[in-house]
Coordinates of C-alpha atoms in Angstrom, one line a residue:
Chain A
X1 CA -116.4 -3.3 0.1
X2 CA -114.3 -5.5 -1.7
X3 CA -110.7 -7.0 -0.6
X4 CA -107.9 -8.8 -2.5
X5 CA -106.2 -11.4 -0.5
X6 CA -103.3 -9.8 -0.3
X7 CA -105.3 -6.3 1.4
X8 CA -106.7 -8.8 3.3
X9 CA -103.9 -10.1 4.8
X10 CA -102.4 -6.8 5.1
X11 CA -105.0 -5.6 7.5
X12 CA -104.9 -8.2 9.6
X13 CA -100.9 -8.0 10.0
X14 CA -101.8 -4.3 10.3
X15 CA -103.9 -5.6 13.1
X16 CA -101.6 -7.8 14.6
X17 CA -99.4 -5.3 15.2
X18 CA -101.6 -2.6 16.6
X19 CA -103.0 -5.3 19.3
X20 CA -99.5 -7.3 19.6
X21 CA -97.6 -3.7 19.6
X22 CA -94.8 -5.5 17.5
X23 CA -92.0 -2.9 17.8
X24 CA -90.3 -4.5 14.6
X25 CA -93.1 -3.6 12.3
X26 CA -93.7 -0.4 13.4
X27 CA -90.6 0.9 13.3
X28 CA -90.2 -0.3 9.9
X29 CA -92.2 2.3 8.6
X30 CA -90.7 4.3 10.6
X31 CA -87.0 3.4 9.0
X32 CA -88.3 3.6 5.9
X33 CA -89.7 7.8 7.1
X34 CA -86.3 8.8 8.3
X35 CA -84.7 7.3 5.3
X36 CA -86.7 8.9 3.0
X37 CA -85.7 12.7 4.8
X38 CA -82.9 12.1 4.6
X39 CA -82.8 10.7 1.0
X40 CA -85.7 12.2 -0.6
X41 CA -86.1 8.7 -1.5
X42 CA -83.0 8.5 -4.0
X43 CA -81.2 5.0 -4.8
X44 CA -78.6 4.4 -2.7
X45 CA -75.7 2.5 -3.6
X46 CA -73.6 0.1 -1.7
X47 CA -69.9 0.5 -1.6
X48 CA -68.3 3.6 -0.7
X49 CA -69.2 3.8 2.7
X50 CA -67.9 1.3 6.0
X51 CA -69.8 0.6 9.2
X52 CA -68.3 -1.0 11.4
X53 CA -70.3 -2.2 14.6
X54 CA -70.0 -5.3 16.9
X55 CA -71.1 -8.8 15.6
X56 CA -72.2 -9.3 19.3
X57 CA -72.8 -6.2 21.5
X58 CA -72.1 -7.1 25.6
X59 CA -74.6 -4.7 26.3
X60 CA -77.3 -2.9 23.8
X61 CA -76.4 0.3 26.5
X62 CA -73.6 0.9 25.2
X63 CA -72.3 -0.3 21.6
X64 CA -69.7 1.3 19.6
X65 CA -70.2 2.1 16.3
X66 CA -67.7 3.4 13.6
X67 CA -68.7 4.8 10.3
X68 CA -66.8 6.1 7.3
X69 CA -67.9 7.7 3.7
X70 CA -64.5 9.3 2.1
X71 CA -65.8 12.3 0.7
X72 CA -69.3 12.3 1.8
X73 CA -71.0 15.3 3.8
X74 CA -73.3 13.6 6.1
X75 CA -73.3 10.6 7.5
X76 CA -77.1 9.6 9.2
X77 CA -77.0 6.7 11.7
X78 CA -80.6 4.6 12.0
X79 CA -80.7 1.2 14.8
X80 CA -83.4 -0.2 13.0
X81 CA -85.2 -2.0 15.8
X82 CA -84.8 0.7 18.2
X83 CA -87.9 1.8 19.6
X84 CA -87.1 5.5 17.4
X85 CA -85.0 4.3 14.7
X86 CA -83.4 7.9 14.3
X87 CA -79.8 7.6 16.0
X88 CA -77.3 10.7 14.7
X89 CA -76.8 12.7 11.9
X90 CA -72.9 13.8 11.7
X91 CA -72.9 17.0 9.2
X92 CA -69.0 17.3 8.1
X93 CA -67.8 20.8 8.0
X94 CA -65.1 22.1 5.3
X95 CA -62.3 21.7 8.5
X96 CA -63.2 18.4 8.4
X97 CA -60.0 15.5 8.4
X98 CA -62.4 13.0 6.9
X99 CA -65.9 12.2 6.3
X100 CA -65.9 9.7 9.1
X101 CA -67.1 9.5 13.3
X102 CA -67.2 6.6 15.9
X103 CA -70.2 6.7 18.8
X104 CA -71.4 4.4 21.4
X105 CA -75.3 3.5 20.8
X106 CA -78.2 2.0 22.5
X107 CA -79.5 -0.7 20.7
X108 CA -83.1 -2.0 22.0
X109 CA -82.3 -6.2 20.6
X110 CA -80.6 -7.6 18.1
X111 CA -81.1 -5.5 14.8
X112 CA -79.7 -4.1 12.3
X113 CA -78.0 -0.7 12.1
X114 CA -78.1 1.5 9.0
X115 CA -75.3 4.0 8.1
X116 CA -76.6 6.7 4.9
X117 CA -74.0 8.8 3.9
X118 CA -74.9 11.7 1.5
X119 CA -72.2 12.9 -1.1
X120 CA -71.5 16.3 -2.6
X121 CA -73.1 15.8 -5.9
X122 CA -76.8 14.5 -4.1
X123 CA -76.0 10.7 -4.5
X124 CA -76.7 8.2 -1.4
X125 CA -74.7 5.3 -0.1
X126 CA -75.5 2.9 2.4
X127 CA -73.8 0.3 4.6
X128 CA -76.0 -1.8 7.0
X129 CA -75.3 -4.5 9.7
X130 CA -76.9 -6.8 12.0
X131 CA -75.8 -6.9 15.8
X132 CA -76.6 -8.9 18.2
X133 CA -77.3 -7.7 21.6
X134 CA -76.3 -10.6 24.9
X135 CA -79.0 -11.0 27.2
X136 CA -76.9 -10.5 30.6
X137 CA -76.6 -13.2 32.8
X138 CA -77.0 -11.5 35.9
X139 CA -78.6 -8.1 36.6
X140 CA -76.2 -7.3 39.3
Chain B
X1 CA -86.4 -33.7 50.4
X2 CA -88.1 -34.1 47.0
X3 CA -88.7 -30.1 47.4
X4 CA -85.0 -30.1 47.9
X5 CA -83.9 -32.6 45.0
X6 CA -86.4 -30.4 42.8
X7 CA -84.2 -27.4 43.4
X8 CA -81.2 -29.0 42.8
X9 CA -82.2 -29.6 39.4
X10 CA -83.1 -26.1 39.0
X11 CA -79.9 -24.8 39.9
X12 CA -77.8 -27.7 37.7
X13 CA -80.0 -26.7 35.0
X14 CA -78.8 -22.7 35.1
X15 CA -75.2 -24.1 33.7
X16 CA -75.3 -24.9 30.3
X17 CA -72.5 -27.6 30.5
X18 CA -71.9 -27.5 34.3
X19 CA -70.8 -31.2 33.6
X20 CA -67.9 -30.2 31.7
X21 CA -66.7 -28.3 34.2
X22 CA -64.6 -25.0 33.6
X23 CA -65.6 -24.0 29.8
X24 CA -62.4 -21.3 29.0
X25 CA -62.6 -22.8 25.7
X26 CA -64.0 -19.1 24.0
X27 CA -62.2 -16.8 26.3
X28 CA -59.3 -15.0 24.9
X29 CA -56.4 -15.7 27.5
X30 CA -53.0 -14.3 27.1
X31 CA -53.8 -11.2 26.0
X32 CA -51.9 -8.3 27.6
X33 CA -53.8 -5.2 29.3
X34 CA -52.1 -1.3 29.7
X35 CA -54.0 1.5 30.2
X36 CA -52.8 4.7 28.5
X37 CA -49.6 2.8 27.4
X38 CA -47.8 3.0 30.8
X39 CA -49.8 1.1 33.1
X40 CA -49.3 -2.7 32.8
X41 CA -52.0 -4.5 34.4
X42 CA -51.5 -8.4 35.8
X43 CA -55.2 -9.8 34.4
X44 CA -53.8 -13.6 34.8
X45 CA -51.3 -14.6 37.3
X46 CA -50.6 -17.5 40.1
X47 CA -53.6 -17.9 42.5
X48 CA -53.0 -17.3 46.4
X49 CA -51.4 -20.1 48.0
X50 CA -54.7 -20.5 49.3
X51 CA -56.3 -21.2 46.3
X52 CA -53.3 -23.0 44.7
X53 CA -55.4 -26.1 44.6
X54 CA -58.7 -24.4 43.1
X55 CA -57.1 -22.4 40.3
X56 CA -54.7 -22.9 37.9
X57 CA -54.7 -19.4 37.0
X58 CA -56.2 -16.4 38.7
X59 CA -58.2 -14.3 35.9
X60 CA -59.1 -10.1 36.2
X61 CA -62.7 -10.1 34.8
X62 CA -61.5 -8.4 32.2
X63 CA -60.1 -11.2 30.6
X64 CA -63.6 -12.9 30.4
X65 CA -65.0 -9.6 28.1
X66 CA -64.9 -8.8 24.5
X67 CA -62.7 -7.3 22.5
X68 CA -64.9 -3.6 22.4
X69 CA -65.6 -3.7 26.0
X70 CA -61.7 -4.4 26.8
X71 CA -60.5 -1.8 24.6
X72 CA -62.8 0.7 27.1
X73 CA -60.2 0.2 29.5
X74 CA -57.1 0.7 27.8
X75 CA -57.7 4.1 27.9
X76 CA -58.5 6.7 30.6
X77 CA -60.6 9.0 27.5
X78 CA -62.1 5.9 26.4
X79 CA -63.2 5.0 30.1
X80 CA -66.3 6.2 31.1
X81 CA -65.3 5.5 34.6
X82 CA -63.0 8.1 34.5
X83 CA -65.5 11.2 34.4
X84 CA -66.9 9.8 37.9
X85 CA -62.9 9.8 39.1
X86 CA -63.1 13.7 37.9
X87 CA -66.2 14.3 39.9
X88 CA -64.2 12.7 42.6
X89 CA -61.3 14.9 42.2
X90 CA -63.6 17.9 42.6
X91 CA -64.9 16.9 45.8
X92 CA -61.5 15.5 46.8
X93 CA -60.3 19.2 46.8
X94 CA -63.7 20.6 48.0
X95 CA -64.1 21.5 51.8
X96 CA -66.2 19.6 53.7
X97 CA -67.6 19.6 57.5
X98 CA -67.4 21.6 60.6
X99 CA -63.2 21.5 61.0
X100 CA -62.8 23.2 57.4
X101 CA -61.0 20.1 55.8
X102 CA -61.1 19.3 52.3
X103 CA -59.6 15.7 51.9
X104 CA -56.6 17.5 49.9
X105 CA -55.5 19.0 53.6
X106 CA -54.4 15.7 55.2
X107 CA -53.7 13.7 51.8
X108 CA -52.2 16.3 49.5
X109 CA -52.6 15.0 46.6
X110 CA -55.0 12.0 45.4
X111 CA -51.6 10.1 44.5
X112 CA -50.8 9.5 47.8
X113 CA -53.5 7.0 48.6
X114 CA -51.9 4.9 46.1
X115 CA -51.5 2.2 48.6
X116 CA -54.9 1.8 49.7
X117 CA -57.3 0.1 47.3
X118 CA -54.6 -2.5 47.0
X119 CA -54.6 -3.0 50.8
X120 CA -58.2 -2.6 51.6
X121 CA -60.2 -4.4 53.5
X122 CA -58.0 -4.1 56.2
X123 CA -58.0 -4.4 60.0
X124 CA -58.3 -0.7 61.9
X125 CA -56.2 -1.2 65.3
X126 CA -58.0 1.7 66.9
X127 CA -61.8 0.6 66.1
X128 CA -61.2 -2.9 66.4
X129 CA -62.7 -3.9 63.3
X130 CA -61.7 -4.8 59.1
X131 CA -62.2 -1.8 57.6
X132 CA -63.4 -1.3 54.0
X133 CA -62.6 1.7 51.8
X134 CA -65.8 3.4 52.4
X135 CA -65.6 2.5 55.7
X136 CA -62.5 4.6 55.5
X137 CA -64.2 7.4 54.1
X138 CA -66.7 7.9 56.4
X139 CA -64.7 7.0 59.4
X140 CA -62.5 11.0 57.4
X141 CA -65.9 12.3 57.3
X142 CA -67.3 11.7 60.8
X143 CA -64.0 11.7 63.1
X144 CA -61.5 14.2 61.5
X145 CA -63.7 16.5 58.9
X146 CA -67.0 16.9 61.3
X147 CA -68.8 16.5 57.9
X148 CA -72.0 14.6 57.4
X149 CA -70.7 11.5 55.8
X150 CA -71.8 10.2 52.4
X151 CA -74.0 7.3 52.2
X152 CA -72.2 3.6 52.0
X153 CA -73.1 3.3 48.2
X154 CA -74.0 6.9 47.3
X155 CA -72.7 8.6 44.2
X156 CA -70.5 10.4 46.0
X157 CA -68.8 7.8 47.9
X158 CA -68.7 5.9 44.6
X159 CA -66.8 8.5 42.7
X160 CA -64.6 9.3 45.6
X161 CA -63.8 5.0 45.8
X162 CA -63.3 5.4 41.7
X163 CA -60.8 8.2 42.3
X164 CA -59.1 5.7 45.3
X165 CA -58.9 2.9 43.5
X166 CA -57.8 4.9 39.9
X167 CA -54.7 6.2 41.8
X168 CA -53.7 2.6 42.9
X169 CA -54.1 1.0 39.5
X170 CA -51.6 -1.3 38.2
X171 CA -50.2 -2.4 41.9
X172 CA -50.6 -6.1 43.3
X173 CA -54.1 -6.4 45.2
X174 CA -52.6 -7.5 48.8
X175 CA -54.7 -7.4 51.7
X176 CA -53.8 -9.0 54.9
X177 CA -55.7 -12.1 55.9
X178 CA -54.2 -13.4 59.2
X179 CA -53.4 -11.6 62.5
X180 CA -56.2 -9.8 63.2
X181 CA -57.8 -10.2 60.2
X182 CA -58.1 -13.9 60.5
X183 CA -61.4 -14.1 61.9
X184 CA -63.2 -11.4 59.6
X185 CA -61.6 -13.1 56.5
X186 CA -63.1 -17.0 58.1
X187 CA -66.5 -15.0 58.6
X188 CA -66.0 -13.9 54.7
X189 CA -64.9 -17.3 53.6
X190 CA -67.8 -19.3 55.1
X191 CA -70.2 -17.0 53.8
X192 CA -68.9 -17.1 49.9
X193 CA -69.0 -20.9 50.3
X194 CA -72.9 -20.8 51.7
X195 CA -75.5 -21.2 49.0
X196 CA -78.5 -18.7 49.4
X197 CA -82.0 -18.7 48.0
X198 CA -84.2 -20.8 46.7
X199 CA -81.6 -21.5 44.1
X200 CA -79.6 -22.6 46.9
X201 CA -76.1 -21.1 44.9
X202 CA -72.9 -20.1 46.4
X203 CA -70.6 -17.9 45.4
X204 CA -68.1 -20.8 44.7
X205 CA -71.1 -22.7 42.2
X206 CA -70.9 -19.9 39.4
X207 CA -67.4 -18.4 40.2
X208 CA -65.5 -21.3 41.1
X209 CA -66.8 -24.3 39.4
X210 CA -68.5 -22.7 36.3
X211 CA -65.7 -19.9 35.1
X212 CA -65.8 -19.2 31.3
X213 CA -68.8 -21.0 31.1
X214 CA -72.0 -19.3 29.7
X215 CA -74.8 -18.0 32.2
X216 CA -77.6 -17.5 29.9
X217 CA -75.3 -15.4 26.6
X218 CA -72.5 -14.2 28.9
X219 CA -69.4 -15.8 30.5
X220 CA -69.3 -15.9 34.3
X221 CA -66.2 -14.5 35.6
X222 CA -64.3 -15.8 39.0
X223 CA -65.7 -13.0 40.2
X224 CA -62.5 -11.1 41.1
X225 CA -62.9 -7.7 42.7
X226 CA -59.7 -6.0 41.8
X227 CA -61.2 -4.0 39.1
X228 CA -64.1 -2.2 41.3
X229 CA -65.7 0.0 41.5
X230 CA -66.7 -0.9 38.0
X231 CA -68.4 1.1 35.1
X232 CA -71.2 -1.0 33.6
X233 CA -72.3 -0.7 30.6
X234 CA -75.8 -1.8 31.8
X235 CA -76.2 1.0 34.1
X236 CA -73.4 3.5 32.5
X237 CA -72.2 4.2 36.0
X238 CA -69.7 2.9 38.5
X239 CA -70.5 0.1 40.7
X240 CA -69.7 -0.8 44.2
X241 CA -68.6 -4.1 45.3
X242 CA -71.3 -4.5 47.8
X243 CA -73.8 -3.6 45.4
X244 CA -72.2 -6.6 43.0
X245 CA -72.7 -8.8 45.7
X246 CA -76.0 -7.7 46.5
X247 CA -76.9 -8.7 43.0
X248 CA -75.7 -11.5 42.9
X249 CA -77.4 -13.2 45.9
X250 CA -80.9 -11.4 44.9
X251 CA -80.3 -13.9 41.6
X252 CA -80.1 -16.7 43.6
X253 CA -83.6 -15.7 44.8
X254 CA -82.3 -15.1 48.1
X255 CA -82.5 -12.6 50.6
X256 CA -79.5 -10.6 50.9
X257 CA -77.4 -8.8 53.6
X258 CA -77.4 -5.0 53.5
X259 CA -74.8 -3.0 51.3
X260 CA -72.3 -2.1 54.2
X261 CA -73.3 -4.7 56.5
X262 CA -70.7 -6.8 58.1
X263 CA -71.5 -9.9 56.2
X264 CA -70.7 -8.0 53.2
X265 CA -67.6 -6.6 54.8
X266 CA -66.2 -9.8 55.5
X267 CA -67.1 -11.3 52.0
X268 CA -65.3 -8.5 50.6
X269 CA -61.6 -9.0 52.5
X270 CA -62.2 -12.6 51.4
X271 CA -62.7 -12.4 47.6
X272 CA -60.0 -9.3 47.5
X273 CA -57.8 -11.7 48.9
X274 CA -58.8 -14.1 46.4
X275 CA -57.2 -11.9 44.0
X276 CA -53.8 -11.3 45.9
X277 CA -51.6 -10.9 43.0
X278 CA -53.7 -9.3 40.3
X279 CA -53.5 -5.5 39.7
X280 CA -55.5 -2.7 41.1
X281 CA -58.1 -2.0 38.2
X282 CA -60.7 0.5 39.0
X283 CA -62.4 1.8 37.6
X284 CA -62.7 -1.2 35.3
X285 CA -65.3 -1.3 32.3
X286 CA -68.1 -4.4 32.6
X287 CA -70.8 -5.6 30.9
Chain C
X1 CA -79.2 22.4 34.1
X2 CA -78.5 18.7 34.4
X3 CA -76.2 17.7 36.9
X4 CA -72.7 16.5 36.6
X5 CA -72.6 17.6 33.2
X6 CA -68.6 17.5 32.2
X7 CA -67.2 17.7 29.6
X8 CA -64.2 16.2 28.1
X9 CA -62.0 16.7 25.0
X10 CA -58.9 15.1 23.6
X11 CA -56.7 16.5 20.9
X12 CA -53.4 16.9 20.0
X13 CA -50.6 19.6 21.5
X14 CA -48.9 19.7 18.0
X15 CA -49.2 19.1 14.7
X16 CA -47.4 20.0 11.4
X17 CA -49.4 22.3 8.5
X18 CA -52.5 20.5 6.9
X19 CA -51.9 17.2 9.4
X20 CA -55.6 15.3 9.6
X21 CA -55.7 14.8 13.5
X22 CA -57.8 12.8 15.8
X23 CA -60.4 14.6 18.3
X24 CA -62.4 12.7 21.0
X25 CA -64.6 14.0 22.9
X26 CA -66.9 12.8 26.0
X27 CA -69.6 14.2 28.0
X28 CA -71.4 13.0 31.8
X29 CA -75.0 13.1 30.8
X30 CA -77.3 11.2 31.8
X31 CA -79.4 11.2 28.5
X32 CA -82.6 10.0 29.3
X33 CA -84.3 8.6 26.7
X34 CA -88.1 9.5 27.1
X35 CA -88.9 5.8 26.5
X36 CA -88.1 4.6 30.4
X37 CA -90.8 4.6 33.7
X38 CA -90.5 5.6 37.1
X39 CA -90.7 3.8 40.1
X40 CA -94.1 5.7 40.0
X41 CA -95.0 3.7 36.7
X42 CA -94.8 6.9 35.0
X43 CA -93.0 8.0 32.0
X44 CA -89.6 9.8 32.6
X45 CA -89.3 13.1 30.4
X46 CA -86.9 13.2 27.7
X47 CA -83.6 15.0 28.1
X48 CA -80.8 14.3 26.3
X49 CA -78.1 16.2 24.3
X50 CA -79.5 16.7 21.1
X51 CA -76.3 18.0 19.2
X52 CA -73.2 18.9 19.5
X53 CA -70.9 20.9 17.2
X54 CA -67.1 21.1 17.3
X55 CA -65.6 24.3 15.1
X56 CA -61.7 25.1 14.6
X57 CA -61.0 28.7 14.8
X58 CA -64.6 29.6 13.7
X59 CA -64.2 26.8 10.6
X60 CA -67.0 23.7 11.3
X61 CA -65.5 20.4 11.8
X62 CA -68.6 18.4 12.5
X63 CA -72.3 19.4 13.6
X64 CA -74.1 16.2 15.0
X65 CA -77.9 16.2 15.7
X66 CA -77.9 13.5 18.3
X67 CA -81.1 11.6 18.9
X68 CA -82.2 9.0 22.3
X69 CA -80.3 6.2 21.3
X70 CA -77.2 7.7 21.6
X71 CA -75.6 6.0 24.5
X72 CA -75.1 7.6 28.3
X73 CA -72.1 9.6 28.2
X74 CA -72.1 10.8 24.4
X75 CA -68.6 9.5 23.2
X76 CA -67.5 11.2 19.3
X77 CA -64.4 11.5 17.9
X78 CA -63.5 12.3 14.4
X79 CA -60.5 14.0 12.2
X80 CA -59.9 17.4 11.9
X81 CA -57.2 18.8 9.2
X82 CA -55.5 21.8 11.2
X83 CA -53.4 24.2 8.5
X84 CA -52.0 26.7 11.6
X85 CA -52.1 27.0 15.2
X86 CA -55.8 27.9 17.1
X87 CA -58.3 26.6 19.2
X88 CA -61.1 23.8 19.0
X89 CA -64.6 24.9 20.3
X90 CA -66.8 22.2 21.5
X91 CA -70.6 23.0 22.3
X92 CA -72.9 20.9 23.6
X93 CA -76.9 21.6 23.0
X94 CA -79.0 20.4 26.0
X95 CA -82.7 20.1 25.7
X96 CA -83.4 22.1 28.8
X97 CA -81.5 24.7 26.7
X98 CA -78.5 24.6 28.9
X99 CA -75.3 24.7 26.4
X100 CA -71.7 23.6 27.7
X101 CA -68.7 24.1 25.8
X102 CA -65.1 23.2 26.4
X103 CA -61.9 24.4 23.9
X104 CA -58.8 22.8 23.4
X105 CA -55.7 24.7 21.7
X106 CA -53.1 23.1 18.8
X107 CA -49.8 24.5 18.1
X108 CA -49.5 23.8 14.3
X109 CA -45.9 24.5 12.8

């Protein structure tokens, strides 16, 4: 069997990963499979929708997060680097005040959290932002 | 003594600019704390007059924290901390022991042990010793309720020292530190001054001489107890003070005294007194 | 059951017809992730609150399927528009199967 270069180097980041356990690359696939439920794999576009999360997290126990889409009916949340990637899904019902939540995550490292909202007529918008996480100076 | 020099440089080396001295060049000072819009809370204020040649300023830990883990504490719904007060309040009103007591028989109300985080340690006339707040607790338990008391640094006794220190917030920490007291408050003094472990650190090293500066990514704090027991965000619980200070001498990679132990007692009357003057802030929100 | 679960909600006493209020809402749980060991080197089980639904006199206002990385304590809060008086009904979905709920009543004029 035959590689190209570039299959070549694939399997052998494919590799890397399985031996190093590299919990960035596999959960990229992993962002990319909860995306896709959740999108079907539709564009998504970039403005509608705010995400507002710490620059700098004290703690990656306890982050708050704070996410608004005017007008869509789901928001999902995705921490990127998290050992799951899957975080919430808020489904807005029709007594609703706005299409918009605040939580407290756990975020495994510095990463970058993804906010999907889906709107009424099927379209997608995203919002994403990198946080980092302190390393604590004393375990207490 | 080359072991010894060695070590020194060790411990120099865990302060980023320990040569600049006191780095509150990135904290936020100033800024005003009041939980549910009617309790003020001093954070900053004039040290002891003990201390009036250490400090400038006396600072709650809270002023060393960022702007989301502040805001925690600013309200009681935003507080984590205060679901373990609830769980307090429950067994606060729940009868305990042989004598058919609930702690809501002598006390009435958890409002009128307003007075006592701020006070605590103190010195207990009839036992002859400085009592802490647990102490306090078990001394109920054992002597008046004939209940089996709860461990020093249980869950329970944490969330019934949350609910005792949540009905005291916003008054002047103020315990006593001469007449009796004296000697335990020495005992206490001595020992925060004492570097342990192989790091050979004191207490007085990070939170005396290193404030505001960063230990690894976070700010050490002057390590002010007035806002325990805390919530932590690392362990999304409340905290004990002993347990704090347990921590902190296991990081000097030392071996430390027991949680309840009268090392730790003493320590404690010392650095509450070390915040005479700042407000009663328990349960606090930490990193 | 898990233990110490408690809930807490926050909403508003009053409010005046169609007024968009703020609801907060926190629970004790200790929402273990699945991902942590033991002192016995083993794996902890999973169990967390895996969603959580607030409705307004039967009406949904939000339905949240909650995953491991949602912190200790699940905090939410969100709006609600309130056109006449009734009660908020908070459930929470454990994954033993154990469900808590809480309510909270608005006097809308």
């Amino acid at each position: 069997m035959t590689q190209t270069r570039r299959q070549f180097v694939g399997h052998g980041l494919a590799v890397a990963a399985a031996f190093f356990g590299l919990p960035h690359l596999a959960s990229a696939a992993q962002v990319e499979e909860a995306l896709n439920a959740f999108t079907g794999g539709a564009d998504m576009a970039d403005d509608g929708i705010t995400l507002i999360a710490p620059e700098i997290a004290e703690n990656g126990n306890t982050v708050p997060i704070e996410v608004s889409a005017p007008g869509a009916e789901a928001i999902m949340l995705l921490a990127a680097g998290n050992p799951q990637a899957d975080v919430c899904t808020f489904n807005f019902g029709p007594a609703a005040g706005s299409s918009a939540a605040s939580t407290r995550i756990r975020l495994a490292g510095e990463q970058e959290v993804i906010a999907i909202a889906r709107m009424p007529d099927g379209s997608f918008k995203q919002a994403r932002q990198n946080v980092r996480v302190t390393i604590g100076g004393c375990g207490g | 003594m080359t072991n010894k020099v060695l070590l020194g440089s060790v411990s120099a080396a865990i302060f980023a600019v320990a040569a600049a001295g006191i780095g509150l060049a990135d904290i936020r000072t100033g800024a005003s704390l009041v939980i549910n819009g009617e309790i003020p809370i001093v954070t900053e204020t004039e040290p002891p007059e003990f201390l009036q040649d250490v400090f400038p300023e006396i600072y709650s830990g809270w002023v060393f924290r960022t702007d989301e883990t502040r805001a925690m504490e600013e309200d009681d719904f935003d507080n984590p901390g205060m679901l373990y007060v609830e769980q307090g309040i429950e067994a606060f009103n729940t009868v305990m022991g042989t004598e058919g007591n609930s702690c809501a028989s002598c006390h009435d109300a958890p409002e009128s042990l307003a007075n006592v985080r701020p006070t605590y340690p103190q010195w207990d006339e009839a036992h002859g010793e400085v009592q802490t707040v647990e102490m306090q607790i078990i001394e109920c338990q054992t002597e008046r309720m004939g209940a089996e008391p709860y461990g020093y640094d249980s869950q329970q006794m944490r969330n019934m020292a949350s609910l005792i220190a949540s009905v005291g917030r916003g008054q002047p920490v103020n315990v006593a530190i001469d007449g009796p007291a004296a000697e335990t408050w020495e005992a206490g003094r001595e020992i925060y001054y004492t570097q342990f472990g192989q790091l050979e650190m004191s207490c007085a090293d990070c939170h005396e001489r290193n404030y505001g500066n960063l230990i690894r990514a976070d700010h050490l704090s002057q390590g002010q107890i007035n806002g325990f027991p805390t919530y932590r965000l690392k362990n999304a619980n409340v905290n004990s003070v002993h347990n704090r200070f347990r921590g902190c001498i296991r990081d000097t990679r030392g071996e430390t005294f027991a949680v309840g132990s009268p090392e730790f007692i003493a320590l404690e009357l010392y650095v509450a007194s070390r915040g005479n003057g700042l407000s009663v802030e328990g349960p606090s929100v930490r990193n | 059951m898990a233990e110490n679960v408690t809930p807490r909600v926050r909403v508003p006493r009053d409010a005046t017809v169609g007024e968009v209020v703020s609801v907060r809402t926190l629970i004790s749980h200790q929402m273990e992730s699945g991902q942590r060991r033991g002192s016995d080197g083993e794996l902890i089980p999973r169990s967390i609150i895996n969603r959580f639904t607030c409705e307004f006199n039967g009406t949904s206002v939000v339905d949240v399927t909650i995953e491991p990385s949602v912190s200790t304590n699940p905090y939410f809060q969100f709006d609600a528009t309130v056109n006449e008086s009734g009660t908020f009904a908070f459930t929470w979905y454990d994954d033993d199967g154990s469900v808590y709920t809480d309510s909270a009543e608005i006097t809308v004029a």
